[in-house]
mmCIF file of N, CA and C in Angstrom:
data_model
loop_
_atom_site.group_PDB
_atom_site.id
_atom_site.type_symbol
_atom_site.label_atom_id
_atom_site.label_comp_id
_atom_site.label_asym_id
_atom_site.label_seq_id
_atom_site.Cartn_x
_atom_site.Cartn_y
_atom_site.Cartn_z
ATOM 1 N N UNK A 128 56.276 94.075 148.270
ATOM 2 C CA UNK A 128 54.974 93.808 147.972
ATOM 3 C C UNK A 128 54.633 94.552 146.678
ATOM 4 N N UNK A 129 55.013 95.738 146.412
ATOM 5 C CA UNK A 129 54.639 96.400 145.166
ATOM 6 C C UNK A 129 55.414 95.839 143.931
ATOM 7 N N UNK A 130 56.692 95.413 144.148
ATOM 8 C CA UNK A 130 57.385 94.790 143.022
ATOM 9 C C UNK A 130 56.684 93.581 142.669
ATOM 10 N N UNK A 131 56.067 92.719 143.534
ATOM 11 C CA UNK A 131 55.395 91.532 143.142
ATOM 12 C C UNK A 131 54.151 91.960 142.329
ATOM 13 N N UNK A 132 53.462 93.040 142.826
ATOM 14 C CA UNK A 132 52.252 93.455 142.140
ATOM 15 C C UNK A 132 52.601 93.872 140.634
ATOM 16 N N UNK A 133 53.726 94.557 140.471
ATOM 17 C CA UNK A 133 54.159 95.022 139.132
ATOM 18 C C UNK A 133 54.570 93.840 138.310
ATOM 19 N N UNK A 134 55.311 92.952 138.927
ATOM 20 C CA UNK A 134 55.796 91.669 138.244
ATOM 21 C C UNK A 134 54.571 90.936 137.749
ATOM 22 N N UNK A 135 53.558 90.807 138.676
ATOM 23 C CA UNK A 135 52.293 90.077 138.286
ATOM 24 C C UNK A 135 51.570 90.664 137.161
ATOM 25 N N UNK A 136 51.556 92.014 137.163
ATOM 26 C CA UNK A 136 50.842 92.805 136.055
ATOM 27 C C UNK A 136 51.466 92.625 134.829
ATOM 28 N N UNK A 137 52.858 92.627 134.848
ATOM 29 C CA UNK A 137 53.699 92.423 133.651
ATOM 30 C C UNK A 137 53.438 90.935 133.100
ATOM 31 N N UNK A 138 53.377 90.014 133.929
ATOM 32 C CA UNK A 138 53.008 88.702 133.444
ATOM 33 C C UNK A 138 51.738 88.620 132.764
ATOM 34 N N UNK A 139 50.762 89.170 133.425
ATOM 35 C CA UNK A 139 49.340 89.195 132.923
ATOM 36 C C UNK A 139 49.299 89.955 131.593
ATOM 37 N N UNK A 140 49.848 91.124 131.459
ATOM 38 C CA UNK A 140 50.019 91.859 130.224
ATOM 39 C C UNK A 140 50.567 90.985 129.138
ATOM 40 N N UNK A 141 51.682 90.323 129.428
ATOM 41 C CA UNK A 141 52.313 89.449 128.508
ATOM 42 C C UNK A 141 51.434 88.402 127.918
ATOM 43 N N UNK A 142 50.744 87.618 128.909
ATOM 44 C CA UNK A 142 49.834 86.604 128.530
ATOM 45 C C UNK A 142 48.771 87.150 127.659
ATOM 46 N N UNK A 143 48.219 88.364 128.058
ATOM 47 C CA UNK A 143 47.128 88.859 127.111
ATOM 48 C C UNK A 143 47.655 89.312 125.801
ATOM 49 N N UNK A 144 48.857 89.701 125.667
ATOM 50 C CA UNK A 144 49.392 89.955 124.355
ATOM 51 C C UNK A 144 49.679 88.678 123.577
ATOM 52 N N UNK A 145 50.045 87.566 124.149
ATOM 53 C CA UNK A 145 50.163 86.271 123.573
ATOM 54 C C UNK A 145 48.805 85.956 123.010
ATOM 55 N N UNK A 146 47.854 86.000 123.837
ATOM 56 C CA UNK A 146 46.409 85.561 123.359
ATOM 57 C C UNK A 146 45.995 86.414 122.254
ATOM 58 N N UNK A 147 46.258 87.703 122.313
ATOM 59 C CA UNK A 147 45.758 88.631 121.341
ATOM 60 C C UNK A 147 46.391 88.323 119.939
ATOM 61 N N UNK A 148 47.697 87.850 119.959
ATOM 62 C CA UNK A 148 48.323 87.565 118.749
ATOM 63 C C UNK A 148 47.725 86.390 117.937
ATOM 64 N N UNK A 149 47.064 85.529 118.783
ATOM 65 C CA UNK A 149 46.277 84.478 118.016
ATOM 66 C C UNK A 149 44.836 84.973 117.649
ATOM 67 N N UNK A 150 44.478 86.196 117.893
ATOM 68 C CA UNK A 150 43.104 86.683 117.575
ATOM 69 C C UNK A 150 41.922 85.968 118.213
ATOM 70 N N UNK A 151 42.302 85.361 119.384
ATOM 71 C CA UNK A 151 41.177 84.632 120.061
ATOM 72 C C UNK A 151 40.909 85.447 121.307
ATOM 73 N N UNK A 152 39.754 86.000 121.514
ATOM 74 C CA UNK A 152 39.325 86.694 122.652
ATOM 75 C C UNK A 152 39.563 85.843 123.965
ATOM 76 N N UNK A 153 40.068 86.359 124.963
ATOM 77 C CA UNK A 153 40.442 85.597 126.295
ATOM 78 C C UNK A 153 39.210 84.991 126.770
ATOM 79 N N UNK A 154 37.996 85.563 126.697
ATOM 80 C CA UNK A 154 36.747 84.943 127.132
ATOM 81 C C UNK A 154 36.321 83.796 126.351
ATOM 82 N N UNK A 155 36.522 83.798 125.055
ATOM 83 C CA UNK A 155 36.242 82.654 124.223
ATOM 84 C C UNK A 155 37.349 81.473 124.559
ATOM 85 N N UNK A 156 38.497 81.833 124.803
ATOM 86 C CA UNK A 156 39.410 80.870 125.006
ATOM 87 C C UNK A 156 39.128 80.118 126.367
ATOM 88 N N UNK A 157 38.592 80.927 127.329
ATOM 89 C CA UNK A 157 38.173 80.346 128.612
ATOM 90 C C UNK A 157 36.836 79.625 128.628
ATOM 91 N N UNK A 158 36.172 79.737 127.328
ATOM 92 C CA UNK A 158 34.930 79.213 127.297
ATOM 93 C C UNK A 158 33.684 79.924 128.030
ATOM 94 N N UNK A 159 33.912 81.182 128.180
ATOM 95 C CA UNK A 159 33.007 81.960 128.949
ATOM 96 C C UNK A 159 31.852 82.563 128.065
ATOM 97 N N UNK A 160 32.032 82.661 126.824
ATOM 98 C CA UNK A 160 31.074 83.206 125.859
ATOM 99 C C UNK A 160 30.382 82.002 125.024
ATOM 100 N N UNK A 161 29.135 81.917 124.896
ATOM 101 C CA UNK A 161 28.512 80.932 124.027
ATOM 102 C C UNK A 161 28.027 81.497 122.775
ATOM 103 N N UNK A 162 28.103 80.759 121.694
ATOM 104 C CA UNK A 162 27.657 81.261 120.456
ATOM 105 C C UNK A 162 26.155 81.413 120.501
ATOM 106 N N UNK A 163 25.557 82.519 120.012
ATOM 107 C CA UNK A 163 24.227 82.598 119.996
ATOM 108 C C UNK A 163 23.790 82.985 118.652
ATOM 109 N N UNK A 164 22.522 83.056 118.292
ATOM 110 C CA UNK A 164 22.082 83.267 117.040
ATOM 111 C C UNK A 164 22.477 84.552 116.437
ATOM 112 N N UNK A 165 22.761 85.646 117.244
ATOM 113 C CA UNK A 165 23.209 86.922 116.742
ATOM 114 C C UNK A 165 24.723 86.770 116.401
ATOM 115 N N UNK A 166 25.365 85.738 116.806
ATOM 116 C CA UNK A 166 26.741 85.671 116.408
ATOM 117 C C UNK A 166 26.997 84.599 115.282
ATOM 118 N N UNK A 167 25.945 84.041 114.656
ATOM 119 C CA UNK A 167 26.064 83.038 113.692
ATOM 120 C C UNK A 167 26.544 83.718 112.361
ATOM 121 N N UNK A 168 27.356 83.162 111.695
ATOM 122 C CA UNK A 168 27.733 83.683 110.332
ATOM 123 C C UNK A 168 28.588 84.818 110.366
ATOM 124 N N UNK A 169 28.945 85.261 109.130
ATOM 125 C CA UNK A 169 29.874 86.482 108.941
ATOM 126 C C UNK A 169 31.376 86.429 109.559
ATOM 127 N N UNK A 170 31.857 85.192 109.819
ATOM 128 C CA UNK A 170 33.126 84.993 110.365
ATOM 129 C C UNK A 170 33.117 84.236 111.537
ATOM 130 N N UNK A 171 34.275 83.827 112.052
ATOM 131 C CA UNK A 171 34.350 82.790 113.193
ATOM 132 C C UNK A 171 33.651 83.458 114.424
ATOM 133 N N UNK A 172 33.425 84.669 114.606
ATOM 134 C CA UNK A 172 32.753 85.176 115.839
ATOM 135 C C UNK A 172 31.475 85.981 115.407
ATOM 136 N N UNK A 173 30.884 85.612 114.238
ATOM 137 C CA UNK A 173 29.701 86.197 113.763
ATOM 138 C C UNK A 173 29.954 87.703 113.312
ATOM 139 N N UNK A 174 28.939 88.544 113.395
ATOM 140 C CA UNK A 174 29.031 89.851 113.027
ATOM 141 C C UNK A 174 30.072 90.584 113.834
ATOM 142 N N UNK A 175 30.450 90.076 115.084
ATOM 143 C CA UNK A 175 31.502 90.822 115.824
ATOM 144 C C UNK A 175 32.902 90.455 115.469
ATOM 145 N N UNK A 176 33.104 89.656 114.460
ATOM 146 C CA UNK A 176 34.446 89.333 113.999
ATOM 147 C C UNK A 176 35.184 90.637 113.778
ATOM 148 N N UNK A 177 36.463 90.738 114.299
ATOM 149 C CA UNK A 177 37.223 91.834 113.968
ATOM 150 C C UNK A 177 38.051 91.744 112.743
ATOM 151 N N UNK A 178 38.422 93.003 112.182
ATOM 152 C CA UNK A 178 39.378 92.971 111.139
ATOM 153 C C UNK A 178 40.649 92.478 111.595
ATOM 154 N N UNK A 179 41.553 91.916 110.843
ATOM 155 C CA UNK A 179 42.905 91.593 111.102
ATOM 156 C C UNK A 179 43.614 92.737 111.752
ATOM 157 N N UNK A 180 44.312 92.329 112.911
ATOM 158 C CA UNK A 180 44.994 93.304 113.677
ATOM 159 C C UNK A 180 44.206 93.854 114.885
ATOM 160 N N UNK A 181 42.911 93.553 114.885
ATOM 161 C CA UNK A 181 42.035 94.003 116.000
ATOM 162 C C UNK A 181 41.582 92.817 116.711
ATOM 163 N N UNK A 182 41.282 93.039 118.006
ATOM 164 C CA UNK A 182 40.675 92.027 118.950
ATOM 165 C C UNK A 182 39.548 92.708 119.760
ATOM 166 N N UNK A 183 38.756 91.980 120.445
ATOM 167 C CA UNK A 183 37.766 92.511 121.309
ATOM 168 C C UNK A 183 38.423 93.096 122.492
ATOM 169 N N UNK A 184 37.972 94.283 122.866
ATOM 170 C CA UNK A 184 38.511 94.908 124.009
ATOM 171 C C UNK A 184 38.168 94.189 125.282
ATOM 172 N N UNK A 185 37.060 93.728 125.495
ATOM 173 C CA UNK A 185 36.592 93.024 126.673
ATOM 174 C C UNK A 185 36.898 93.862 127.928
ATOM 175 N N UNK A 186 36.451 95.116 128.028
ATOM 176 C CA UNK A 186 36.520 95.839 129.152
ATOM 177 C C UNK A 186 35.525 95.412 130.203
ATOM 178 N N UNK A 187 34.472 94.822 129.723
ATOM 179 C CA UNK A 187 33.378 94.160 130.545
ATOM 180 C C UNK A 187 32.739 93.009 129.755
ATOM 181 N N UNK A 188 31.979 92.281 130.362
ATOM 182 C CA UNK A 188 31.248 91.136 129.696
ATOM 183 C C UNK A 188 30.661 91.562 128.414
ATOM 184 N N UNK A 189 30.859 90.980 127.454
ATOM 185 C CA UNK A 189 30.139 91.185 126.062
ATOM 186 C C UNK A 189 30.661 92.488 125.409
ATOM 187 N N UNK A 190 31.805 92.972 125.823
ATOM 188 C CA UNK A 190 32.422 94.206 125.180
ATOM 189 C C UNK A 190 33.131 93.738 123.899
ATOM 190 N N UNK A 191 32.500 93.811 122.708
ATOM 191 C CA UNK A 191 33.028 93.382 121.581
ATOM 192 C C UNK A 191 33.430 94.565 120.632
ATOM 193 N N UNK A 192 33.939 95.621 121.156
ATOM 194 C CA UNK A 192 34.422 96.632 120.398
ATOM 195 C C UNK A 192 35.928 96.212 120.076
ATOM 196 N N UNK A 193 36.090 96.290 118.691
ATOM 197 C CA UNK A 193 37.494 95.933 118.263
ATOM 198 C C UNK A 193 38.519 96.978 118.418
ATOM 199 N N UNK A 194 39.616 96.648 119.086
ATOM 200 C CA UNK A 194 40.731 97.431 119.367
ATOM 201 C C UNK A 194 42.005 96.738 119.051
ATOM 202 N N UNK A 195 43.093 97.551 119.123
ATOM 203 C CA UNK A 195 44.472 96.885 118.926
ATOM 204 C C UNK A 195 44.733 96.055 120.183
ATOM 205 N N UNK A 196 45.560 95.042 120.123
ATOM 206 C CA UNK A 196 45.954 94.192 121.183
ATOM 207 C C UNK A 196 46.341 95.000 122.326
ATOM 208 N N UNK A 197 47.129 96.017 122.134
ATOM 209 C CA UNK A 197 47.768 96.756 123.366
ATOM 210 C C UNK A 197 46.587 97.424 124.063
ATOM 211 N N UNK A 198 45.505 97.834 123.424
ATOM 212 C CA UNK A 198 44.351 98.414 124.163
ATOM 213 C C UNK A 198 43.596 97.480 124.796
ATOM 214 N N UNK A 199 43.526 96.311 124.371
ATOM 215 C CA UNK A 199 42.845 95.171 125.252
ATOM 216 C C UNK A 199 43.642 94.962 126.413
ATOM 217 N N UNK A 200 44.940 94.864 126.242
ATOM 218 C CA UNK A 200 45.818 94.774 127.437
ATOM 219 C C UNK A 200 45.601 95.743 128.432
ATOM 220 N N UNK A 201 45.519 97.068 127.890
ATOM 221 C CA UNK A 201 45.358 98.248 128.707
ATOM 222 C C UNK A 201 44.118 98.180 129.446
ATOM 223 N N UNK A 202 42.984 97.704 128.845
ATOM 224 C CA UNK A 202 41.683 97.515 129.468
ATOM 225 C C UNK A 202 41.871 96.568 130.537
ATOM 226 N N UNK A 203 42.472 95.447 130.367
ATOM 227 C CA UNK A 203 42.519 94.404 131.368
ATOM 228 C C UNK A 203 43.415 94.813 132.559
ATOM 229 N N UNK A 204 44.501 95.659 132.238
ATOM 230 C CA UNK A 204 45.255 96.163 133.386
ATOM 231 C C UNK A 204 44.419 97.230 134.173
ATOM 232 N N UNK A 205 43.634 98.123 133.462
ATOM 233 C CA UNK A 205 42.877 99.045 134.164
ATOM 234 C C UNK A 205 41.904 98.368 135.028
ATOM 235 N N UNK A 206 41.241 97.379 134.477
ATOM 236 C CA UNK A 206 40.304 96.556 135.333
ATOM 237 C C UNK A 206 40.994 95.947 136.747
ATOM 238 N N UNK A 207 42.160 95.615 136.453
ATOM 239 C CA UNK A 207 42.898 95.005 137.639
ATOM 240 C C UNK A 207 43.221 96.022 138.690
ATOM 241 N N UNK A 208 43.308 97.247 138.226
ATOM 242 C CA UNK A 208 43.730 98.353 139.098
ATOM 243 C C UNK A 208 42.534 99.040 139.763
ATOM 244 N N UNK A 209 41.313 98.772 139.292
ATOM 245 C CA UNK A 209 40.117 99.564 139.516
ATOM 246 C C UNK A 209 39.897 99.787 140.989
ATOM 247 N N UNK A 210 40.209 98.854 141.874
ATOM 248 C CA UNK A 210 39.838 99.076 143.326
ATOM 249 C C UNK A 210 40.956 100.028 143.900
ATOM 250 N N UNK A 211 42.067 100.319 143.306
ATOM 251 C CA UNK A 211 42.975 101.215 143.884
ATOM 252 C C UNK A 211 42.750 102.680 143.353
ATOM 253 N N UNK A 212 41.894 102.761 142.493
ATOM 254 C CA UNK A 212 41.688 104.152 141.795
ATOM 255 C C UNK A 212 40.401 104.805 142.299
ATOM 256 N N UNK A 213 39.662 104.214 143.134
ATOM 257 C CA UNK A 213 38.410 104.823 143.563
ATOM 258 C C UNK A 213 38.524 105.612 144.886
ATOM 259 N N UNK A 214 37.645 106.592 144.979
ATOM 260 C CA UNK A 214 37.661 107.418 146.234
ATOM 261 C C UNK A 214 36.155 107.262 146.775
ATOM 262 N N UNK A 215 35.947 106.341 147.797
ATOM 263 C CA UNK A 215 34.705 105.992 148.221
ATOM 264 C C UNK A 215 34.026 107.056 148.976
ATOM 265 N N UNK A 216 34.706 108.262 149.245
ATOM 266 C CA UNK A 216 34.125 109.370 149.904
ATOM 267 C C UNK A 216 33.933 110.564 148.964
ATOM 268 N N UNK A 217 33.922 110.333 147.584
ATOM 269 C CA UNK A 217 33.876 111.332 146.722
ATOM 270 C C UNK A 217 32.279 111.537 146.380
ATOM 271 N N UNK A 218 31.976 112.423 145.557
ATOM 272 C CA UNK A 218 30.605 112.871 145.127
ATOM 273 C C UNK A 218 29.736 111.771 144.642
ATOM 274 N N UNK A 219 30.326 110.786 144.088
ATOM 275 C CA UNK A 219 29.594 109.543 143.461
ATOM 276 C C UNK A 219 29.776 108.329 144.306
ATOM 277 N N UNK A 220 30.145 108.499 145.594
ATOM 278 C CA UNK A 220 30.318 107.270 146.419
ATOM 279 C C UNK A 220 31.249 106.391 145.985
ATOM 280 N N UNK A 221 30.968 105.154 145.966
ATOM 281 C CA UNK A 221 31.967 104.181 145.606
ATOM 282 C C UNK A 221 32.369 104.137 143.996
ATOM 283 N N UNK A 222 31.568 104.966 143.292
ATOM 284 C CA UNK A 222 31.903 105.167 141.911
ATOM 285 C C UNK A 222 32.785 106.405 141.745
ATOM 286 N N UNK A 223 33.239 107.107 142.681
ATOM 287 C CA UNK A 223 34.047 108.220 142.558
ATOM 288 C C UNK A 223 35.479 107.823 142.346
ATOM 289 N N UNK A 224 36.210 108.569 141.454
ATOM 290 C CA UNK A 224 37.605 108.299 141.115
ATOM 291 C C UNK A 224 38.574 109.135 141.941
ATOM 292 N N UNK A 225 39.840 108.536 142.255
ATOM 293 C CA UNK A 225 40.756 109.387 142.914
ATOM 294 C C UNK A 225 41.157 110.505 142.019
ATOM 295 N N UNK A 226 41.772 111.500 142.537
ATOM 296 C CA UNK A 226 42.251 112.663 141.841
ATOM 297 C C UNK A 226 43.156 112.204 140.566
ATOM 298 N N UNK A 227 42.982 112.721 139.443
ATOM 299 C CA UNK A 227 43.793 112.311 138.292
ATOM 300 C C UNK A 227 43.208 111.157 137.367
ATOM 301 N N UNK A 228 42.060 110.550 137.985
ATOM 302 C CA UNK A 228 41.405 109.568 137.271
ATOM 303 C C UNK A 228 39.933 109.859 136.927
ATOM 304 N N UNK A 229 39.435 109.357 135.722
ATOM 305 C CA UNK A 229 38.001 109.700 135.394
ATOM 306 C C UNK A 229 37.456 108.248 134.947
ATOM 307 N N UNK A 230 36.093 108.259 134.746
ATOM 308 C CA UNK A 230 35.392 106.979 134.334
ATOM 309 C C UNK A 230 35.944 106.714 132.808
ATOM 310 N N UNK A 231 36.035 105.473 132.594
ATOM 311 C CA UNK A 231 36.554 105.019 131.253
ATOM 312 C C UNK A 231 35.320 105.173 130.319
ATOM 313 N N UNK A 232 34.191 104.750 130.777
ATOM 314 C CA UNK A 232 33.013 104.889 129.922
ATOM 315 C C UNK A 232 33.081 104.095 128.516
ATOM 316 N N UNK A 233 33.649 102.948 128.640
ATOM 317 C CA UNK A 233 33.655 102.012 127.500
ATOM 318 C C UNK A 233 32.195 101.516 127.217
ATOM 319 N N UNK A 234 31.296 101.680 128.176
ATOM 320 C CA UNK A 234 29.905 101.414 127.876
ATOM 321 C C UNK A 234 29.174 102.250 128.966
ATOM 322 N N UNK A 235 27.812 102.228 128.816
ATOM 323 C CA UNK A 235 27.142 103.209 129.746
ATOM 324 C C UNK A 235 27.281 102.960 131.233
ATOM 325 N N UNK A 236 27.628 101.687 131.628
ATOM 326 C CA UNK A 236 27.709 101.434 133.010
ATOM 327 C C UNK A 236 29.103 101.284 133.448
ATOM 328 N N UNK A 237 30.161 101.540 132.556
ATOM 329 C CA UNK A 237 31.535 101.363 132.851
ATOM 330 C C UNK A 237 32.090 102.521 133.636
ATOM 331 N N UNK A 238 32.273 102.349 134.901
ATOM 332 C CA UNK A 238 32.913 103.243 135.777
ATOM 333 C C UNK A 238 34.183 102.937 136.364
ATOM 334 N N UNK A 239 34.942 102.227 135.567
ATOM 335 C CA UNK A 239 36.385 101.921 135.924
ATOM 336 C C UNK A 239 37.197 103.276 135.800
ATOM 337 N N UNK A 240 37.925 103.530 136.757
ATOM 338 C CA UNK A 240 38.778 104.785 136.888
ATOM 339 C C UNK A 240 39.951 104.631 136.024
ATOM 340 N N UNK A 241 40.188 105.528 135.130
ATOM 341 C CA UNK A 241 41.353 105.471 134.229
ATOM 342 C C UNK A 241 41.929 106.940 134.047
ATOM 343 N N UNK A 242 42.963 107.095 133.394
ATOM 344 C CA UNK A 242 43.588 108.366 133.015
ATOM 345 C C UNK A 242 42.709 109.076 132.125
ATOM 346 N N UNK A 243 42.688 110.393 132.030
ATOM 347 C CA UNK A 243 41.901 111.102 131.069
ATOM 348 C C UNK A 243 42.262 110.774 129.598
ATOM 349 N N UNK A 244 43.627 110.473 129.417
ATOM 350 C CA UNK A 244 44.085 110.059 128.037
ATOM 351 C C UNK A 244 43.437 108.715 127.696
ATOM 352 N N UNK A 245 43.302 107.768 128.669
ATOM 353 C CA UNK A 245 42.775 106.552 128.335
ATOM 354 C C UNK A 245 41.279 106.569 128.033
ATOM 355 N N UNK A 246 40.532 107.455 128.771
ATOM 356 C CA UNK A 246 39.058 107.627 128.396
ATOM 357 C C UNK A 246 38.932 108.169 127.082
ATOM 358 N N UNK A 247 39.883 109.128 126.570
ATOM 359 C CA UNK A 247 39.846 109.668 125.251
ATOM 360 C C UNK A 247 40.069 108.572 124.254
ATOM 361 N N UNK A 248 41.136 107.700 124.574
ATOM 362 C CA UNK A 248 41.382 106.584 123.602
ATOM 363 C C UNK A 248 40.170 105.716 123.514
ATOM 364 N N UNK A 249 39.537 105.384 124.607
ATOM 365 C CA UNK A 249 38.268 104.480 124.671
ATOM 366 C C UNK A 249 37.055 105.102 123.900
ATOM 367 N N UNK A 250 36.966 106.342 124.118
ATOM 368 C CA UNK A 250 35.799 107.104 123.177
ATOM 369 C C UNK A 250 36.194 106.949 121.727
ATOM 370 N N UNK A 251 37.424 107.158 121.397
ATOM 371 C CA UNK A 251 37.785 107.027 119.938
ATOM 372 C C UNK A 251 37.432 105.643 119.413
ATOM 373 N N UNK A 252 38.112 104.659 120.261
ATOM 374 C CA UNK A 252 37.718 103.264 119.803
ATOM 375 C C UNK A 252 36.296 102.957 119.670
ATOM 376 N N UNK A 253 35.367 103.453 120.563
ATOM 377 C CA UNK A 253 33.979 103.324 120.490
ATOM 378 C C UNK A 253 33.365 103.974 119.166
ATOM 379 N N UNK A 254 33.955 105.163 118.778
ATOM 380 C CA UNK A 254 33.611 105.853 117.639
ATOM 381 C C UNK A 254 34.009 105.115 116.406
ATOM 382 N N UNK A 255 35.065 104.449 116.369
ATOM 383 C CA UNK A 255 35.630 103.517 115.250
ATOM 384 C C UNK A 255 35.058 102.191 115.167
ATOM 385 N N UNK A 256 34.214 101.757 116.226
ATOM 386 C CA UNK A 256 33.840 100.393 116.288
ATOM 387 C C UNK A 256 33.254 99.796 115.004
ATOM 388 N N UNK A 257 32.375 100.419 114.381
ATOM 389 C CA UNK A 257 31.657 99.899 113.155
ATOM 390 C C UNK A 257 32.667 99.584 111.968
ATOM 391 N N UNK A 258 33.665 100.456 111.979
ATOM 392 C CA UNK A 258 34.680 100.394 110.791
ATOM 393 C C UNK A 258 35.698 99.231 111.059
ATOM 394 N N UNK A 259 35.685 98.655 112.226
ATOM 395 C CA UNK A 259 36.691 97.640 112.586
ATOM 396 C C UNK A 259 36.145 96.177 112.546
ATOM 397 N N UNK A 260 34.959 95.995 112.248
ATOM 398 C CA UNK A 260 34.395 94.699 112.108
ATOM 399 C C UNK A 260 34.595 94.105 110.619
ATOM 400 N N UNK A 261 34.857 92.852 110.624
ATOM 401 C CA UNK A 261 35.085 92.139 109.296
ATOM 402 C C UNK A 261 33.680 91.985 108.520
ATOM 403 N N UNK A 262 32.768 91.889 109.318
ATOM 404 C CA UNK A 262 31.470 91.616 108.615
ATOM 405 C C UNK A 262 30.849 92.845 108.014
#
């Protein structure tokens, strides 16, 4: 059972890397985002167009922080593992993380449990967000 889960995660990670190499956000490829007035102009994805080498993180809907493709893959993997990393009996109820994990905090309501190192990376990516837009 665990081997299958790891193999599936590897396939998902590989597919996300392929999509990232085309610089097309997975949600755009799936048609989940619609162009709005705030996204008009300044590049193919409006003011949220990333510099070459960066893609939207997509840790949650409308997360347009530009990160490296491997960080987007990591966010997708962390999202896929979210239900295994919670401790429903902790201080924050169903938002509590198991020992060794902390909230990612990619946004104000992002309570996906990740390693402390990944939260540090996420905070750094958030700090660098404005410098990674093409617009």
